[in-house]
Coordinates of C-alpha atoms in Angstrom, one line a residue:
G1 CA 131.6 98.5 110.3
R2 CA 128.7 100.7 111.3
D3 CA 128.5 102.4 114.7
M4 CA 125.3 100.7 116.2
S5 CA 125.3 103.2 119.1
I6 CA 123.9 105.9 116.8
V7 CA 120.4 104.5 116.5
Q8 CA 119.4 103.7 120.1
S9 CA 116.7 103.9 122.7
G10 CA 116.8 106.1 125.8
R11 CA 118.7 104.9 129.0
H12 CA 115.3 104.4 130.7
R13 CA 114.3 101.5 128.4
D14 CA 116.1 98.2 128.6
D15 CA 114.3 96.6 125.6
G16 CA 115.7 99.0 123.0
K17 CA 112.2 99.7 121.6
Y18 CA 110.4 103.0 120.6
K19 CA 113.4 104.9 119.4
Y20 CA 111.6 107.3 117.1
L21 CA 108.2 108.5 115.9
G22 CA 108.1 110.1 112.5
A23 CA 110.4 112.1 110.3
M24 CA 110.6 115.2 108.0
A25 CA 112.9 116.3 105.2
G26 CA 114.8 119.5 106.1
T27 CA 115.4 122.4 103.7
N28 CA 118.9 121.0 103.4
G29 CA 117.7 117.7 101.9
K30 CA 118.5 115.6 105.0
V31 CA 115.9 113.7 106.9
Y32 CA 115.3 114.5 110.6
V33 CA 113.8 111.7 112.8
F34 CA 111.9 112.6 115.9
P35 CA 112.9 111.0 119.2
C36 CA 110.4 109.0 121.1
A37 CA 112.5 107.2 123.6
S38 CA 115.8 108.1 122.0
E39 CA 117.8 111.0 123.7
Y40 CA 118.9 112.5 120.3
V41 CA 117.5 113.8 117.0
L42 CA 118.6 111.4 114.3
Q43 CA 119.8 113.0 111.0
V44 CA 119.9 110.9 107.9
D45 CA 121.9 112.0 104.9
T46 CA 120.2 110.1 102.2
V47 CA 122.8 111.2 99.5
H48 CA 125.8 109.8 101.4
M49 CA 123.8 107.2 103.4
I50 CA 125.0 108.4 106.7
P51 CA 122.9 108.4 109.9
K52 CA 124.1 110.5 112.9
N53 CA 122.9 112.0 116.1
V54 CA 122.6 115.7 116.0
G55 CA 122.2 118.4 118.7
P56 CA 122.6 117.9 122.5
N57 CA 121.4 115.0 124.5
L58 CA 117.9 116.0 125.2
R59 CA 117.6 114.3 128.6
D60 CA 120.9 115.4 130.1
T61 CA 120.5 119.0 129.0
G62 CA 116.9 119.1 130.4
M63 CA 115.5 120.3 127.2
E64 CA 112.7 117.9 127.5
I65 CA 111.7 116.2 130.9
V66 CA 109.6 113.5 129.4
Y67 CA 111.5 110.4 128.4
Q68 CA 108.9 108.5 126.3
N69 CA 106.7 109.6 123.4
K70 CA 108.2 113.1 123.3
W71 CA 107.4 114.1 119.7
Q72 CA 105.6 112.4 116.8
N73 CA 105.6 113.6 113.2
G74 CA 106.3 117.3 112.4
L75 CA 106.4 120.0 109.9
T76 CA 109.1 121.8 107.8
C77 CA 108.8 125.6 107.5
R78 CA 110.6 127.0 104.4
Q79 CA 110.5 130.5 105.8
D80 CA 112.9 129.9 108.6
Q81 CA 114.4 126.7 107.3
C82 CA 113.5 124.7 110.3
V83 CA 111.9 121.3 111.0
Y84 CA 109.4 121.2 114.0
G85 CA 108.6 118.2 116.0
M86 CA 105.0 118.0 117.3
P87 CA 104.6 117.4 121.1
L88 CA 103.0 114.0 121.7
S89 CA 103.6 113.5 125.5
G90 CA 106.4 116.1 125.6
H91 CA 106.2 119.5 127.2
T92 CA 108.2 121.2 124.5
L93 CA 108.1 121.9 120.8
L94 CA 111.2 120.4 119.0
R95 CA 113.0 122.8 116.6
I96 CA 115.7 121.8 114.2
D97 CA 117.3 124.8 112.6
C98 CA 118.8 123.7 109.2
S99 CA 119.5 127.3 108.0
G100 CA 123.3 127.0 108.5
T101 CA 123.6 123.6 106.8
T102 CA 123.9 122.3 103.2
T103 CA 123.6 119.0 101.5
E104 CA 127.4 118.4 101.6
E105 CA 128.7 115.5 103.7
D106 CA 130.9 117.9 105.8
S107 CA 128.1 120.5 106.5
P108 CA 127.8 121.7 110.0
D109 CA 125.1 120.1 112.1
P110 CA 121.8 121.9 112.5
I111 CA 120.9 123.6 115.8
V112 CA 118.5 121.6 117.9
T113 CA 116.4 123.5 120.5
T114 CA 113.1 123.1 122.3
W115 CA 110.4 125.7 123.0
K116 CA 108.3 125.4 126.1
L117 CA 104.5 125.1 125.4
P118 CA 102.4 128.0 126.5
S119 CA 100.2 125.6 128.3
P120 CA 101.8 122.2 128.5
R121 CA 98.9 120.4 130.1
I122 CA 101.3 118.1 131.9
E123 CA 98.7 115.4 132.4
C124 CA 97.8 115.4 128.7
R125 CA 99.3 112.6 126.6
D126 CA 99.1 112.3 122.8
K127 CA 98.7 116.0 122.5
F128 CA 99.0 116.6 118.8
E129 CA 99.3 114.7 115.6
G130 CA 100.9 116.6 112.9
G131 CA 99.6 119.8 111.4
V132 CA 99.8 122.2 108.4
V133 CA 101.9 125.0 107.3
T134 CA 100.4 128.2 105.7
D135 CA 101.9 130.0 102.8
A136 CA 103.2 132.6 105.3
G137 CA 104.9 130.0 107.3
V138 CA 102.5 129.9 110.3
M139 CA 102.0 126.3 111.5
Y140 CA 98.9 124.9 113.1
T141 CA 98.9 121.5 115.0
V142 CA 96.1 119.1 114.7
P143 CA 94.8 118.2 118.3
N144 CA 94.7 114.5 119.3
N145 CA 93.9 114.6 123.0
H146 CA 94.7 118.4 123.6
K147 CA 91.8 120.7 123.9
G148 CA 93.3 123.4 121.6
V149 CA 95.4 124.0 118.5
L150 CA 99.0 125.1 118.8
R151 CA 99.7 128.1 116.5
I152 CA 103.5 128.3 115.7
E153 CA 105.0 131.4 114.3
P154 CA 108.6 131.3 113.1
P155 CA 110.7 134.1 114.6

């Protein structure tokens, strides 16, 4: 049978709701689903039909201190082979590095990190809603309730 513990909400919820908000395909052909209340990034291998949690537990590691509505939607940057989750209520940008991965079933997991926002505006909820990627790989977010645009340059 399937392991139902893979797709789960965060410990702070007792209703099992609001697990994820949006997804993007990585440069490795796998889909990455952005945690809302979940404590992990969900990777979906659409070739082998395998979902699994990737990266560290975002809550336990302190990589994001917000438990609910962390990221919503995102962008894939071909230049650095990373998927970026846009901060909704979170105080960080989610980065999923697919550069060392392949489409194979036994491929290594991507590296999941977070980058602190230059001006997190802690009181601001629903900060950004998606964005665009330029031909040079520079990304710009679309402000929802935030007063500015976040410019993201791959390293």
